[in-house]
Short mmCIF file of C-alpha atoms in Angstrom, two decimals:
data_model
loop_
_atom_site.label_atom_id
_atom_site.label_comp_id
_atom_site.label_asym_id
_atom_site.label_seq_id
_atom_site.Cartn_x
_atom_site.Cartn_y
_atom_site.Cartn_z
CA MET A 242 -10.32 42.57 2.45
CA THR A 243 -10.43 38.70 2.79
CA ALA A 244 -6.93 38.86 5.02
CA GLU A 245 -9.90 39.95 7.65
CA THR A 246 -11.98 37.68 6.47
CA VAL A 247 -10.15 34.55 6.92
CA ALA A 248 -9.31 35.71 10.54
CA GLU A 249 -12.27 34.88 12.04
CA TYR A 250 -10.85 30.88 11.73
CA ASP A 251 -7.89 28.69 13.23
CA VAL A 252 -7.20 27.07 9.52
CA VAL A 253 -7.62 28.13 6.46
CA LEU A 254 -6.76 26.59 3.17
CA CYS A 255 -5.31 28.69 0.20
CA VAL A 256 -5.63 26.64 -3.35
CA GLY A 257 -2.70 28.03 -6.15
CA ASP A 258 -3.10 28.11 -9.69
CA THR A 259 -1.59 29.34 -12.53
CA THR A 260 -3.62 30.44 -15.92
CA PHE A 261 -2.88 32.03 -19.82
CA LEU A 262 -4.99 35.34 -20.76
CA ASP A 263 -4.34 35.16 -24.21
CA TYR A 264 -5.16 38.02 -26.24
CA GLY A 265 -3.20 36.59 -29.20
CA SER A 266 -5.45 37.87 -31.99
CA ILE A 267 -4.41 41.66 -30.54
CA VAL A 268 -2.23 43.03 -33.55
CA SER A 269 -2.21 47.05 -33.21
CA LYS A 270 -0.96 46.44 -29.00
CA LYS A 271 1.08 43.94 -28.84
CA GLU A 272 3.48 45.68 -26.01
CA GLY A 273 3.00 44.29 -22.43
CA TYR A 274 1.48 40.92 -23.47
CA GLY A 275 4.48 38.19 -24.65
CA PRO A 276 4.84 34.10 -25.45
CA ILE A 277 2.59 31.46 -23.54
CA GLY A 278 1.17 28.19 -24.11
CA LYS A 279 2.05 27.44 -27.62
CA GLY A 280 2.38 30.37 -29.75
CA GLY A 281 -0.27 32.37 -28.31
CA ASN A 282 0.60 35.71 -27.28
CA GLY A 283 -0.76 37.17 -23.86
CA LEU A 284 -0.89 37.51 -19.92
CA ILE A 285 0.32 34.96 -17.14
CA LEU A 286 -1.54 35.14 -14.60
CA HIS A 287 -0.90 33.25 -10.50
CA SER A 288 -3.78 32.97 -7.77
CA ALA A 289 -4.25 32.18 -4.72
CA LEU A 290 -7.92 31.91 -3.01
CA ALA A 291 -9.14 31.28 0.12
CA ILE A 292 -11.35 28.57 1.19
CA GLU A 293 -12.96 27.31 4.28
CA PRO A 294 -11.54 24.49 4.96
CA GLU A 295 -14.87 22.26 6.24
CA LYS A 296 -17.36 22.81 3.05
CA GLY A 297 -15.23 23.63 0.75
CA GLN A 298 -17.07 27.06 0.03
CA SER A 299 -14.31 30.53 -1.68
CA LEU A 300 -13.60 33.08 0.91
CA GLY A 301 -11.81 35.64 -1.08
CA LEU A 302 -7.70 36.08 -2.98
CA LEU A 303 -5.38 36.22 -0.71
CA TRP A 304 -2.97 37.37 -3.62
CA GLN A 305 -2.50 37.10 -7.10
CA LYS A 306 0.69 37.98 -9.51
CA LEU A 307 -0.01 39.18 -13.15
CA TRP A 308 3.11 38.24 -15.92
CA ASN A 309 3.46 38.89 -19.36
CA ARG A 310 7.12 37.30 -20.35
CA GLU A 311 9.26 38.73 -22.93
CA PRO A 312 9.20 38.13 -26.35
CA LYS A 313 12.00 35.90 -27.91
CA GLN A 314 14.27 37.65 -30.13
CA LYS A 315 14.18 36.00 -34.01
CA PRO A 316 16.75 34.12 -34.74
CA PRO A 317 18.88 35.25 -37.78
CA LYS A 318 18.08 34.81 -41.07
CA ASP A 319 21.29 33.70 -42.50
CA GLU A 320 22.38 31.02 -38.71
CA THR A 321 23.32 27.94 -39.69
CA SER A 322 22.68 24.59 -37.70
CA THR A 323 25.88 25.81 -35.87
CA GLN A 324 25.14 28.33 -34.66
CA LYS A 325 21.76 28.16 -33.74
CA LYS A 326 22.86 25.30 -30.64
CA LYS A 327 25.83 26.99 -29.82
CA ARG A 328 23.17 30.16 -29.51
CA GLN A 329 20.17 27.38 -28.19
CA ALA A 330 22.74 26.29 -25.33
CA GLN A 331 24.00 29.84 -24.39
CA ALA A 332 19.80 30.30 -23.61
CA ARG A 333 19.59 27.24 -21.38
CA LYS A 334 23.48 28.07 -19.40
CA SER A 335 21.77 31.52 -19.09
CA ALA A 336 18.07 30.36 -17.87
CA ARG A 337 19.91 27.87 -15.38
CA ASN A 338 22.49 30.36 -13.89
CA ARG A 339 19.20 33.00 -12.76
CA SER A 340 18.68 33.07 -9.52
CA PHE A 341 15.29 32.04 -8.20
CA GLU A 342 13.13 34.50 -7.25
CA GLN A 343 14.21 35.71 -11.38
CA LYS A 344 12.22 32.48 -12.40
CA GLU A 345 8.37 31.73 -13.23
CA SER A 346 8.75 29.22 -10.43
CA TYR A 347 9.47 31.50 -7.86
CA ARG A 348 5.39 32.41 -7.53
CA TRP A 349 5.60 29.54 -5.68
CA VAL A 350 7.45 30.53 -2.61
CA GLU A 351 6.25 34.12 -3.09
CA ALA A 352 3.18 33.32 -2.20
CA LEU A 353 3.39 31.61 0.94
CA THR A 354 5.59 35.29 2.19
CA THR A 355 3.28 36.85 1.06
CA VAL A 356 -0.03 35.68 2.49
CA GLU A 357 2.13 34.75 5.08
CA ASN A 358 3.13 38.06 6.05
CA LEU A 359 -1.04 39.13 5.15
CA VAL A 360 -3.01 36.97 7.44
CA SER A 361 -3.21 36.95 11.29
CA GLN A 362 -0.83 35.28 13.16
CA HIS A 363 -3.91 34.08 15.14
CA THR A 364 -5.17 31.73 11.58
CA ARG A 365 -2.97 28.65 10.06
CA VAL A 366 -3.22 28.57 6.92
CA ILE A 367 -2.24 25.46 4.72
CA HIS A 368 -1.55 26.67 0.88
CA VAL A 369 -2.72 23.42 -1.32
CA PHE A 370 -0.83 22.90 -4.75
CA ASP A 371 -1.23 20.52 -8.09
CA ARG A 372 2.14 19.27 -8.97
CA GLU A 373 3.87 21.88 -9.86
CA GLY A 374 4.28 23.24 -7.21
CA ASP A 375 6.10 20.30 -5.82
CA ILE A 376 9.18 22.06 -5.78
CA THR A 377 12.06 21.49 -2.89
CA GLU A 378 12.05 25.70 -1.91
CA VAL A 379 8.36 25.42 -1.91
CA PHE A 380 9.56 23.14 1.83
CA ASP A 381 12.34 24.78 2.24
CA LYS A 382 10.85 28.18 2.57
CA VAL A 383 7.48 26.45 4.78
CA ARG A 384 9.95 25.89 7.94
CA GLN A 385 10.97 28.53 8.39
CA LEU A 386 7.47 29.91 8.91
CA GLN A 387 5.45 30.24 11.75
CA HIS A 388 1.58 29.57 10.51
CA THR A 389 2.31 28.10 6.81
CA GLY A 390 2.04 25.06 6.05
CA VAL A 391 1.29 23.10 2.60
CA VAL A 392 -0.28 20.26 0.39
CA VAL A 393 1.08 19.29 -2.63
CA ARG A 394 0.83 16.87 -4.58
CA ALA A 395 3.85 15.11 -5.59
CA ALA A 396 5.39 15.32 -9.41
CA HIS A 397 8.75 13.23 -8.69
CA ASN A 398 9.44 9.88 -7.62
CA LEU A 399 11.45 11.39 -4.44
CA SER A 400 14.65 10.04 -3.45
CA LEU A 401 14.67 9.16 0.39
CA ASP A 402 17.46 8.25 2.04
CA SER A 403 21.64 7.33 0.90
CA GLU A 404 20.73 4.09 -0.40
CA SER A 405 17.79 6.10 -2.66
CA GLU A 406 15.09 4.72 -1.55
CA ARG A 407 12.62 6.29 -4.15
CA LEU A 408 9.06 7.91 -2.60
CA TRP A 409 6.73 5.46 -4.68
CA SER A 410 8.22 2.44 -3.97
CA LYS A 411 8.19 3.25 0.21
CA LEU A 412 4.69 4.37 -0.33
CA GLU A 413 3.50 0.71 -2.06
CA ALA A 414 4.93 -0.82 0.00
CA GLN A 415 2.44 0.87 3.03
CA PRO A 416 -0.05 -1.63 4.15
CA THR A 417 -3.52 0.11 2.86
CA SER A 418 -5.02 2.33 5.86
CA PHE A 419 -8.90 2.71 4.59
CA GLU A 420 -10.93 2.87 2.37
CA LYS A 421 -12.91 6.21 1.18
CA GLU A 422 -15.49 7.37 -1.33
CA ILE A 423 -15.11 11.38 -2.70
CA GLU A 424 -17.08 12.88 -5.16
CA LEU A 425 -14.80 14.32 -8.80
CA PRO A 426 -15.65 16.61 -10.52
CA GLN A 427 -16.06 17.26 -14.42
CA THR A 428 -11.87 18.16 -16.04
CA SER A 429 -11.38 18.56 -19.61
CA GLN A 430 -9.89 14.39 -18.81
CA ARG A 431 -12.68 12.87 -17.48
CA SER A 432 -16.25 12.62 -17.05
CA ALA A 433 -17.70 13.22 -12.44
CA ARG A 434 -17.80 10.54 -11.01
CA LYS A 435 -17.37 9.28 -7.48
CA SER A 436 -14.22 7.95 -6.53
CA LYS A 437 -13.55 4.55 -3.85
CA LEU A 438 -10.00 5.16 -3.42
CA ALA A 439 -7.21 3.09 -1.79
CA ILE A 440 -5.09 5.14 0.54
CA ARG A 441 -1.46 4.55 2.28
CA PHE A 442 0.60 6.56 4.80
CA CYS A 443 3.19 7.28 6.13
CA PRO A 444 6.45 9.89 7.11
CA VAL A 445 9.18 10.22 5.27
CA ASN A 446 12.49 12.50 4.79
CA LEU A 447 13.53 14.07 1.62
CA ARG A 448 17.08 15.17 0.47
CA THR A 449 17.79 18.35 -0.05
CA PRO A 450 19.63 18.91 -3.38
CA TYR A 451 23.31 20.06 -3.46
CA ARG A 452 21.76 23.54 -4.12
CA PHE A 453 20.71 24.77 -0.68
CA ASP A 454 22.58 25.65 2.51
CA ASN A 455 20.39 23.27 4.57
CA ARG A 456 21.22 19.83 3.63
CA ASP A 457 18.80 18.90 6.66
CA PRO A 458 16.38 15.84 5.36
CA LEU A 459 12.92 17.52 4.89
CA LEU A 460 10.07 15.48 7.46
CA VAL A 461 7.25 15.74 5.34
CA TYR A 462 3.86 12.93 5.52
CA ALA A 463 2.74 11.49 2.19
CA VAL A 464 -0.33 10.44 2.18
CA TYR A 465 -0.83 7.98 -0.92
CA ALA A 466 -5.04 7.60 -3.23
CA THR A 467 -5.45 4.90 -5.66
CA GLU A 468 -8.32 4.41 -7.00
CA VAL A 469 -10.15 1.19 -6.66
CA ASP A 470 -12.61 -0.67 -9.16
CA CYS A 471 -11.67 2.30 -11.75
CA PRO A 472 -14.65 3.39 -14.28
CA GLU A 473 -13.89 0.99 -17.98
CA GLY A 474 -12.33 3.97 -19.76
CA GLU A 475 -11.29 6.13 -17.18
CA THR A 476 -8.03 6.74 -16.23
CA PRO A 477 -7.59 5.32 -12.21
CA VAL A 478 -6.65 8.23 -10.49
CA GLU A 479 -3.78 8.32 -8.74
CA TRP A 480 -2.86 11.11 -6.01
CA MET A 481 0.47 11.26 -3.97
CA LEU A 482 0.20 13.56 -2.00
CA LEU A 483 2.87 15.51 0.24
CA THR A 484 2.40 17.95 3.74
CA THR A 485 3.83 19.18 6.39
CA GLU A 486 1.31 18.47 8.95
CA VAL A 487 1.73 15.83 10.81
CA VAL A 488 -0.74 12.64 10.17
CA ALA A 489 -0.58 10.27 12.03
CA ASP A 490 -3.38 9.23 11.68
CA ILE A 491 -6.81 8.39 9.90
CA GLN A 492 -8.51 10.80 10.73
CA MET A 493 -6.11 13.13 10.06
CA ALA A 494 -4.77 10.99 6.45
CA SER A 495 -8.46 11.73 5.09
CA THR A 496 -8.48 15.52 6.29
CA ILE A 497 -5.38 15.95 3.71
CA LEU A 498 -7.42 14.46 1.84
CA ARG A 499 -9.96 16.84 1.70
CA TRP A 500 -8.75 19.70 1.28
CA TYR A 501 -6.65 18.12 -1.82
CA SER A 502 -9.64 17.88 -3.76
CA TYR A 503 -11.11 21.40 -2.20
CA ARG A 504 -8.00 22.48 -4.77
CA TRP A 505 -10.42 22.37 -8.29
CA ARG A 506 -12.10 25.43 -7.14
CA VAL A 507 -8.94 27.56 -7.99
CA GLU A 508 -9.42 25.59 -11.55
CA GLU A 509 -13.32 27.03 -11.10
CA TYR A 510 -12.37 30.01 -11.02
CA HIS A 511 -10.79 30.63 -13.35
CA LYS A 512 -12.73 28.70 -15.60
CA ILE A 513 -15.54 31.48 -14.28
CA PHE A 514 -13.36 34.43 -14.76
CA LYS A 515 -12.70 33.35 -18.28
CA SER A 516 -16.18 31.75 -19.50
CA GLY A 517 -18.08 34.59 -16.85
CA CYS A 518 -16.69 37.89 -16.91
CA GLN A 519 -15.19 37.20 -20.76
CA VAL A 520 -11.82 38.46 -19.68
CA GLU A 521 -10.18 37.33 -22.60
CA ARG A 522 -12.74 39.37 -25.66
CA TYR A 523 -10.75 42.73 -24.26
CA ARG A 524 -9.30 44.35 -26.92
CA LEU A 525 -7.06 47.13 -24.22
CA ALA A 526 -3.64 47.62 -24.43
CA ALA A 527 -1.63 46.14 -21.61
CA ASP A 528 -1.46 49.31 -19.45
CA GLY A 529 -5.35 49.32 -19.19
CA MET A 530 -5.61 45.28 -18.93
CA LYS A 531 -4.19 44.62 -15.70
CA PRO A 532 -6.13 46.93 -14.22
CA LEU A 533 -9.21 45.51 -15.50
CA VAL A 534 -8.25 42.05 -14.67
CA GLY A 535 -7.86 42.88 -11.03
CA PHE A 536 -11.36 44.70 -11.09
CA LEU A 537 -12.61 41.43 -13.23
CA SER A 538 -11.27 39.17 -10.85
CA VAL A 539 -13.01 40.16 -7.39
CA ILE A 540 -16.38 39.51 -10.11
CA ALA A 541 -15.40 35.32 -10.42
CA VAL A 542 -14.76 34.96 -7.25
CA GLU A 543 -18.79 36.77 -6.20
CA LEU A 544 -19.86 33.96 -8.90
CA LEU A 545 -17.77 31.43 -7.82
CA GLN A 546 -19.50 31.77 -3.95
CA LEU A 547 -23.15 32.31 -5.84
CA ALA A 548 -22.45 29.30 -7.78
CA TYR A 549 -21.16 27.25 -5.61
CA LEU A 550 -23.95 28.11 -2.41
CA HIS A 551 -26.85 27.42 -5.09
CA ARG A 552 -25.29 24.31 -5.78
CA THR A 553 -24.91 22.85 -2.55
CA GLN A 554 -26.87 25.17 0.18
CA PRO A 555 -29.78 26.50 -1.96
CA THR A 556 -33.04 27.12 0.83
CA ALA A 557 -30.39 28.41 3.22
CA ASP A 558 -30.84 32.47 3.43
CA ALA A 559 -30.05 34.83 0.77
CA ILE A 560 -28.22 36.93 3.28
CA LYS A 561 -26.36 34.63 2.01
CA ILE A 562 -24.51 36.12 -0.71
CA LEU A 563 -26.68 39.24 -0.56
CA ASN A 564 -25.95 42.38 1.01
CA PRO A 565 -28.95 44.47 2.86
CA LEU A 566 -29.48 46.43 0.42
CA GLN A 567 -28.61 43.93 -2.63
CA LEU A 568 -31.52 42.21 -1.64
CA ARG A 569 -33.78 45.25 -0.81
CA ILE A 570 -33.39 46.25 -4.18
CA LEU A 571 -34.15 42.02 -5.95
CA LYS A 572 -36.92 42.00 -3.73
CA ALA A 573 -38.64 45.58 -5.29
CA LYS A 574 -37.68 43.82 -9.24
CA SER A 575 -38.98 40.41 -8.38
CA LEU A 576 -42.94 39.86 -9.66
CA LYS A 577 -44.05 37.62 -7.12
CA LEU A 578 -41.45 36.62 -3.96
CA PRO A 579 -41.94 33.23 -1.76
CA LYS A 580 -42.18 33.54 1.91
CA ILE A 581 -38.93 32.59 2.08
CA LEU A 582 -35.87 34.91 0.08
CA THR A 583 -33.20 31.85 -0.02
CA VAL A 584 -30.49 31.67 -2.14
CA SER A 585 -32.33 29.35 -4.91
CA TRP A 586 -34.29 32.31 -5.22
CA ALA A 587 -31.88 35.39 -5.13
CA VAL A 588 -29.73 33.14 -7.13
CA GLU A 589 -32.94 33.05 -10.17
CA ALA A 590 -33.60 36.49 -9.67
CA ILE A 591 -30.01 38.01 -10.70
CA ALA A 592 -30.02 35.73 -13.41
CA ARG A 593 -33.33 37.33 -14.55
CA LEU A 594 -31.92 40.62 -14.65
CA GLY A 595 -29.02 39.00 -16.86
CA GLY A 596 -31.80 37.65 -19.65
CA TYR A 597 -32.79 34.19 -18.04
CA LEU A 598 -36.33 32.78 -19.31
CA GLU A 599 -37.63 32.24 -16.36
CA HIS A 600 -40.09 29.55 -18.11
CA ARG A 601 -37.18 27.19 -19.70
CA HIS A 602 -37.17 25.39 -16.31
CA LYS A 603 -35.11 22.70 -17.03
CA THR A 604 -32.70 25.24 -18.56
CA PRO A 605 -29.46 25.43 -16.41
CA ILE A 606 -28.85 29.20 -15.09
CA GLY A 607 -25.34 29.90 -17.03
CA ILE A 608 -22.61 31.65 -15.59
CA GLN A 609 -22.82 33.96 -18.61
CA VAL A 610 -26.14 34.76 -17.72
CA LEU A 611 -24.94 35.59 -13.76
CA TRP A 612 -22.40 37.38 -14.43
CA ARG A 613 -24.57 40.16 -16.51
CA GLY A 614 -27.29 40.50 -14.06
CA TRP A 615 -24.53 40.13 -11.21
CA LEU A 616 -23.13 43.53 -12.97
CA LYS A 617 -26.63 44.28 -13.24
CA LEU A 618 -27.38 44.56 -9.32
CA HIS A 619 -24.37 46.59 -8.99
CA ASP A 620 -25.76 49.36 -11.13
CA LEU A 621 -28.73 49.18 -9.34
CA CYS A 622 -26.95 49.91 -6.36
CA GLU A 623 -24.76 52.76 -7.46
CA GLY A 624 -27.63 53.98 -8.39
CA TRP A 625 -29.77 53.58 -5.51
CA GLN A 626 -26.95 54.71 -3.93
CA LEU A 627 -26.05 58.14 -5.78
CA ALA A 628 -30.17 58.73 -5.50
CA ARG A 629 -29.54 59.38 -2.01
CA GLU A 630 -27.27 61.39 -2.52
CA THR A 631 -29.18 63.88 -4.32
#
């Protein structure tokens, strides 16, 4: 369904990110789960979220991948230090010899190829990745695809030519082209703030590693953003963005920055998935958990759309986030209707279904209240449809 929605656009963004779902407290149903993070046990979820490129509204999920790592075998109790080193060396050698398609990092390339085949050929899809997606295979795959591009935050100070000129030094040598102010969302490392960025950009040729059959350099464009006058106590923003899109002027460089700033939508989505839908609270065997994750993924996207429109377009018509039946039921459940049914009214009405206390005007509407209200609205719609059929 999301593929049909994005077919209406000439260009659409697809922001990707990976998160861990921790089910470490499950004792008796561990089969199908695997090690995650630091001693955790659970599943790994990679999401590819479609984003409208002008305003940053989420359009839906284009692709998801859910998997578990195989539990590591326990070492022999009487293993000596020499045997341990030998075993670990063999494990590293085995990992290096695996084909790229068998590695977890393949998910970044898999997203490119899957979405390319899913979306209309009239729509250009620009994938937006953080530093985890900075692998040569991503850029190599893009040059094989017809209507796919990529914006990746660089993680490696790559070599650019035979004289070993490096990416960072080349961009630092460029003059500042312009300055741009952007809104930085809150993260675990920083508070939300406005940031002024100095922007440099130029084309670069990335050297292709020896493991590739096609050793031709990869022509990409680098957009380098560094924060000006960073507030005291905060870490300055520094983004080295690599893109397959042609950046020939200030306008396009500014567009690349805006597109990358929408990458946080997928992090917001995963946050809603965990704190709103509370996906980690369920205690099912893995075979039952995986279908449930798929169901909750759709609900989380709907909640993300609700939260975003409530924040950015509160006075827009409520029909933007509700279908006619949902609107009819919310009107029936409301004691007092405003003259104009807005997005703000709709979100508050849904929150009331979830237990939001309307008289506490200073209390913000939480994502869990929205989650409960949204589920109840779905139940009411289903009940209304069943009543009509009987």
